Coordinates of C-alpha atoms in Angstrom, one line a residue:
X4 CA 23.7 -3.5 -2.3
X5 CA 23.3 -5.8 0.7
X6 CA 23.7 -9.6 0.5
X7 CA 22.7 -11.9 3.3
X8 CA 23.6 -15.6 3.7
X9 CA 21.7 -17.4 6.5
X10 CA 20.6 -14.0 7.9
X11 CA 24.2 -12.6 8.1
X12 CA 25.4 -9.7 6.0
X13 CA 28.3 -10.9 3.7
X14 CA 28.4 -8.0 1.2
X15 CA 27.4 -4.4 1.8
X16 CA 28.3 -1.7 -0.6
X17 CA 27.1 1.9 -1.1
X18 CA 28.0 4.4 -3.8
X19 CA 27.1 7.9 -5.1
X20 CA 26.9 9.6 -1.7
X21 CA 24.4 7.2 -0.1
X22 CA 25.0 5.0 3.0
X23 CA 23.4 2.5 5.3
X24 CA 21.1 5.2 6.7
X25 CA 19.7 6.3 3.3
X26 CA 16.0 5.7 2.7
X27 CA 15.2 4.4 -0.8
X28 CA 11.9 4.6 -2.6
X29 CA 11.1 0.9 -2.9
X30 CA 8.3 1.6 -5.4
X31 CA 6.2 -1.6 -5.9
X32 CA 8.0 -3.6 -3.3
X33 CA 5.5 -1.8 -1.1
X34 CA 2.9 -4.2 -2.6
X35 CA 5.0 -7.1 -1.3
X36 CA 4.9 -5.6 2.2
X37 CA 1.1 -5.3 1.9
X38 CA 0.9 -9.0 1.1
X39 CA 3.0 -9.8 4.2
X40 CA 0.7 -7.5 6.3
X41 CA -2.3 -9.4 5.0
X42 CA -0.7 -12.6 6.2
X43 CA 0.0 -11.1 9.6
X44 CA -3.7 -10.0 9.9
X45 CA -4.8 -13.5 9.0
X46 CA -2.4 -14.9 11.6
X47 CA -4.0 -12.6 14.2
X48 CA -7.5 -13.7 13.2
X49 CA -8.6 -10.3 12.0
X50 CA -9.2 -11.7 8.5
X51 CA -10.4 -15.3 7.9
X52 CA -8.2 -15.9 4.9
X53 CA -7.4 -15.0 1.3
X54 CA -10.9 -16.3 0.2
X55 CA -12.7 -13.7 2.4
X56 CA -14.5 -11.1 0.3
X57 CA -12.6 -7.8 0.4
X58 CA -15.9 -5.9 0.9
X59 CA -16.3 -7.6 4.3
X60 CA -14.3 -4.6 5.4
X61 CA -17.0 -2.3 4.1
X62 CA -20.3 -4.1 4.9
X63 CA -22.2 -0.9 4.0
X64 CA -21.0 -1.2 0.4
X65 CA -22.3 -4.7 -0.3
X66 CA -23.4 -3.7 -3.8
X67 CA -20.2 -1.9 -4.8
X68 CA -18.5 -3.0 -8.1
X69 CA -15.9 -5.0 -6.0
X70 CA -18.7 -7.2 -4.6
X71 CA -17.7 -10.9 -4.6
X72 CA -13.9 -10.2 -5.1
X73 CA -11.6 -12.1 -2.7
X74 CA -8.3 -11.0 -1.4
X75 CA -6.8 -13.8 -3.6
X76 CA -8.2 -12.0 -6.7
X77 CA -6.5 -8.7 -5.9
X78 CA -3.3 -10.3 -4.7
X79 CA -2.8 -12.1 -8.0
X80 CA -3.7 -9.0 -10.1
X81 CA -6.6 -10.9 -11.6
X82 CA -9.5 -9.0 -10.1
X83 CA -12.6 -8.1 -12.2
X84 CA -12.1 -4.4 -11.8
X85 CA -11.5 -2.2 -14.8
X86 CA -7.9 -1.4 -13.7
X87 CA -4.7 -1.7 -15.8
X88 CA -1.7 0.4 -15.0
X89 CA -0.3 -0.5 -18.4
X90 CA -3.3 1.1 -20.2
X91 CA -3.5 4.9 -20.0
X92 CA -7.2 4.7 -20.9
X93 CA -8.1 2.3 -18.1
X94 CA -10.5 3.8 -15.6
X95 CA -8.3 2.3 -12.8
X96 CA -4.9 3.4 -14.1
X97 CA -2.7 4.5 -11.2
X98 CA -2.2 8.0 -12.6
X99 CA -5.9 8.6 -12.2
X100 CA -5.8 7.7 -8.6
X101 CA -3.1 10.3 -7.9
X102 CA -5.4 13.0 -9.3
X103 CA -8.0 12.3 -6.5
X104 CA -8.1 13.6 -3.0
X105 CA -9.7 10.5 -1.5
X106 CA -8.2 7.3 -3.0
X107 CA -10.3 4.7 -1.2
X108 CA -13.6 6.1 -2.4
X109 CA -12.2 6.3 -5.9
X110 CA -10.9 2.7 -5.8
X111 CA -14.2 1.3 -4.4
X112 CA -16.1 3.1 -7.2
X113 CA -14.1 1.5 -10.0
X114 CA -16.3 -0.3 -12.5
X115 CA -15.9 -3.9 -13.4
X116 CA -14.5 -4.9 -16.7
X117 CA -17.0 -5.4 -19.5
X118 CA -15.6 -8.7 -20.9
X119 CA -16.9 -12.0 -19.4
X120 CA -15.0 -13.3 -16.4
X121 CA -12.7 -16.3 -17.1
X122 CA -10.9 -18.7 -14.8
X123 CA -7.7 -18.2 -16.9
X124 CA -8.0 -14.4 -17.1
X125 CA -4.7 -12.7 -17.8
X126 CA -2.9 -10.7 -15.1
X127 CA -3.6 -7.0 -15.3
X128 CA -1.1 -5.0 -13.2
X129 CA -3.2 -2.7 -11.0
X130 CA -1.9 -0.6 -8.1
X131 CA -5.4 0.0 -7.0
X132 CA -5.7 -3.7 -6.1
X133 CA -2.9 -3.4 -3.6
X134 CA -4.3 -0.2 -2.3
X135 CA -7.7 -1.7 -1.6
X136 CA -6.1 -4.7 0.1
X137 CA -4.2 -2.3 2.4
X138 CA -7.2 -0.2 3.3
X139 CA -9.3 -3.4 3.9
X140 CA -6.6 -4.6 6.3
X141 CA -6.6 -1.3 8.2
X142 CA -10.4 -1.5 8.7
X143 CA -10.3 -5.1 9.8
X144 CA -7.5 -4.7 12.3
X145 CA -8.8 -1.3 13.6
X146 CA -5.6 0.5 13.0
X147 CA -4.0 2.7 10.4
X148 CA -2.1 0.5 8.0
X149 CA 1.3 2.0 8.8
X150 CA 0.7 1.5 12.5
X151 CA -0.3 -2.1 12.0
X152 CA 2.8 -2.9 9.9
X153 CA 5.0 -1.3 12.5
X154 CA 3.4 -3.4 15.2
X155 CA 3.1 -6.7 13.3
X156 CA 6.2 -6.7 11.2
X157 CA 8.6 -3.8 11.4
X158 CA 9.1 -3.6 15.2
X159 CA 9.8 -7.3 15.6
X160 CA 12.2 -7.2 12.7
X161 CA 14.0 -4.2 14.1
X162 CA 12.9 -1.8 11.3
X163 CA 12.7 1.6 13.0
X164 CA 12.9 4.0 10.1
X165 CA 10.4 4.2 7.2
X166 CA 8.2 6.7 5.4
X167 CA 5.0 6.0 3.5
X168 CA 3.4 7.9 0.7
X169 CA -0.1 9.2 1.6
X170 CA -3.0 10.6 -0.3
X171 CA -4.1 14.3 0.2
X172 CA -6.5 12.9 2.8
X173 CA -3.8 11.0 4.6
X174 CA -4.6 7.5 3.4
X175 CA -1.5 5.3 3.4
X176 CA -0.4 4.2 -0.1
X177 CA -0.1 0.5 0.2
X178 CA 0.8 -0.1 -3.4
X179 CA 4.1 1.7 -3.6
X180 CA 6.2 4.6 -2.4
X181 CA 7.4 3.0 0.9
X182 CA 10.9 4.2 1.7
X183 CA 13.2 1.8 3.6
X184 CA 17.0 1.4 4.2
X185 CA 18.8 -1.3 2.2
X186 CA 19.5 -3.4 5.3
X187 CA 15.8 -3.4 6.1
X188 CA 14.8 -4.5 2.6
X189 CA 17.3 -7.4 3.1
X190 CA 15.6 -8.2 6.4
X191 CA 12.2 -8.5 4.7
X192 CA 13.8 -10.9 2.2
X193 CA 15.2 -12.9 5.1
X194 CA 11.7 -13.1 6.6
X195 CA 10.4 -14.6 3.4
X196 CA 13.3 -17.0 3.3
X197 CA 12.4 -18.1 6.8
X198 CA 8.8 -18.6 5.7
X199 CA 7.4 -15.9 8.0
X200 CA 9.2 -17.1 11.1
X201 CA 11.4 -14.6 13.1
X202 CA 13.1 -16.2 16.1
X203 CA 10.5 -17.9 18.1
X204 CA 7.6 -15.9 16.6
X205 CA 5.6 -16.5 13.5
X206 CA 5.1 -13.0 12.2
X207 CA 3.4 -14.3 9.1
X208 CA 1.8 -17.8 9.0
X209 CA 4.0 -20.3 7.1
X210 CA 1.1 -21.5 5.1
X211 CA 0.4 -18.0 3.9
X212 CA 4.0 -17.4 2.9
X213 CA 4.0 -20.7 1.0
X214 CA 0.8 -19.7 -0.8
X215 CA 2.2 -16.2 -1.5
X216 CA 5.3 -17.7 -3.1
X217 CA 3.3 -20.1 -5.3
X218 CA 2.7 -19.1 -8.9
X219 CA -0.9 -18.0 -9.5
X220 CA -0.6 -16.0 -12.7
X221 CA 1.9 -14.8 -15.3
X222 CA 3.4 -11.3 -15.1
X223 CA 4.8 -11.6 -18.6
X224 CA 8.4 -11.6 -19.8
X225 CA 8.8 -15.1 -18.3
X226 CA 8.0 -13.9 -14.8
X227 CA 5.6 -15.8 -12.6
X228 CA 3.4 -14.0 -10.1
X229 CA 2.3 -15.0 -6.6
X230 CA 0.8 -12.6 -4.0
X231 CA 2.3 -9.3 -5.0
X232 CA 5.5 -11.2 -5.5
X233 CA 7.2 -12.2 -8.7
X234 CA 9.9 -14.7 -9.6
X235 CA 12.4 -14.9 -12.5
X236 CA 12.0 -18.7 -12.2
X237 CA 10.4 -20.0 -15.5
X238 CA 9.8 -23.5 -14.1
X239 CA 6.2 -22.6 -13.3
X240 CA 6.1 -23.0 -9.5
X241 CA 8.1 -21.9 -6.5
X242 CA 8.8 -24.3 -3.7
X243 CA 9.8 -23.3 -0.2
X244 CA 13.5 -24.5 -0.5
X245 CA 13.9 -22.1 -3.5
X246 CA 12.6 -19.0 -1.8
X247 CA 15.9 -17.0 -2.3
X248 CA 15.0 -16.9 -6.0
X249 CA 11.7 -15.1 -5.1
X250 CA 11.9 -11.3 -5.3
X251 CA 9.5 -8.5 -4.6
X252 CA 8.2 -7.0 -7.8
X253 CA 10.1 -3.8 -8.5
X254 CA 8.8 -1.6 -11.3

């Protein structure tokens, strides 16, 4: 456990044979890192914004099932893809992805849901959404996703040790499985608290962080959902001064 106040460690405790150097599987906190990476890519001008169509990264696939879907739709887990990790029968269930050799091709071929689209569609938790966002970022910035995150986020933050899960064909899993040290997880939380600012650098645009930490959908059980971020706050919205109550979604 690591607790920061105003960026300074005030509590740090390890047990059961682990220490400050131990890497932890952050599971779906990896999705939160993917959201921050999107913000960094927007800040660098590689992506126009969250309303840009995801398939702009694959212009040759203009007629794919994901046609018309925006980054916003995937970030809020309200895409039109037939993908629900909570439903074993869903075509896009995460377990089906792990059975494939090429995850990107599989995700881009996912069909759309059969029910009519609605503005108030419920959140359907889908790791493939986060994976597609990550692969789109990589194509738009012209770098492997892990290399881009190192350059845009981890190196400036002083995060030097990390491992990423990859597919059998070496695609970076951007929806989970990232391993980090506890101190580095706390540092990412501090970056959110500072609304994307680190020293004199805006690693992630403040406007993006504010939008990412605004409620866009319900994750159930009283938890509200932003951009691959969830909050235990039941009030219905998250304002910048209350960012410490905003936590990455951890399965």
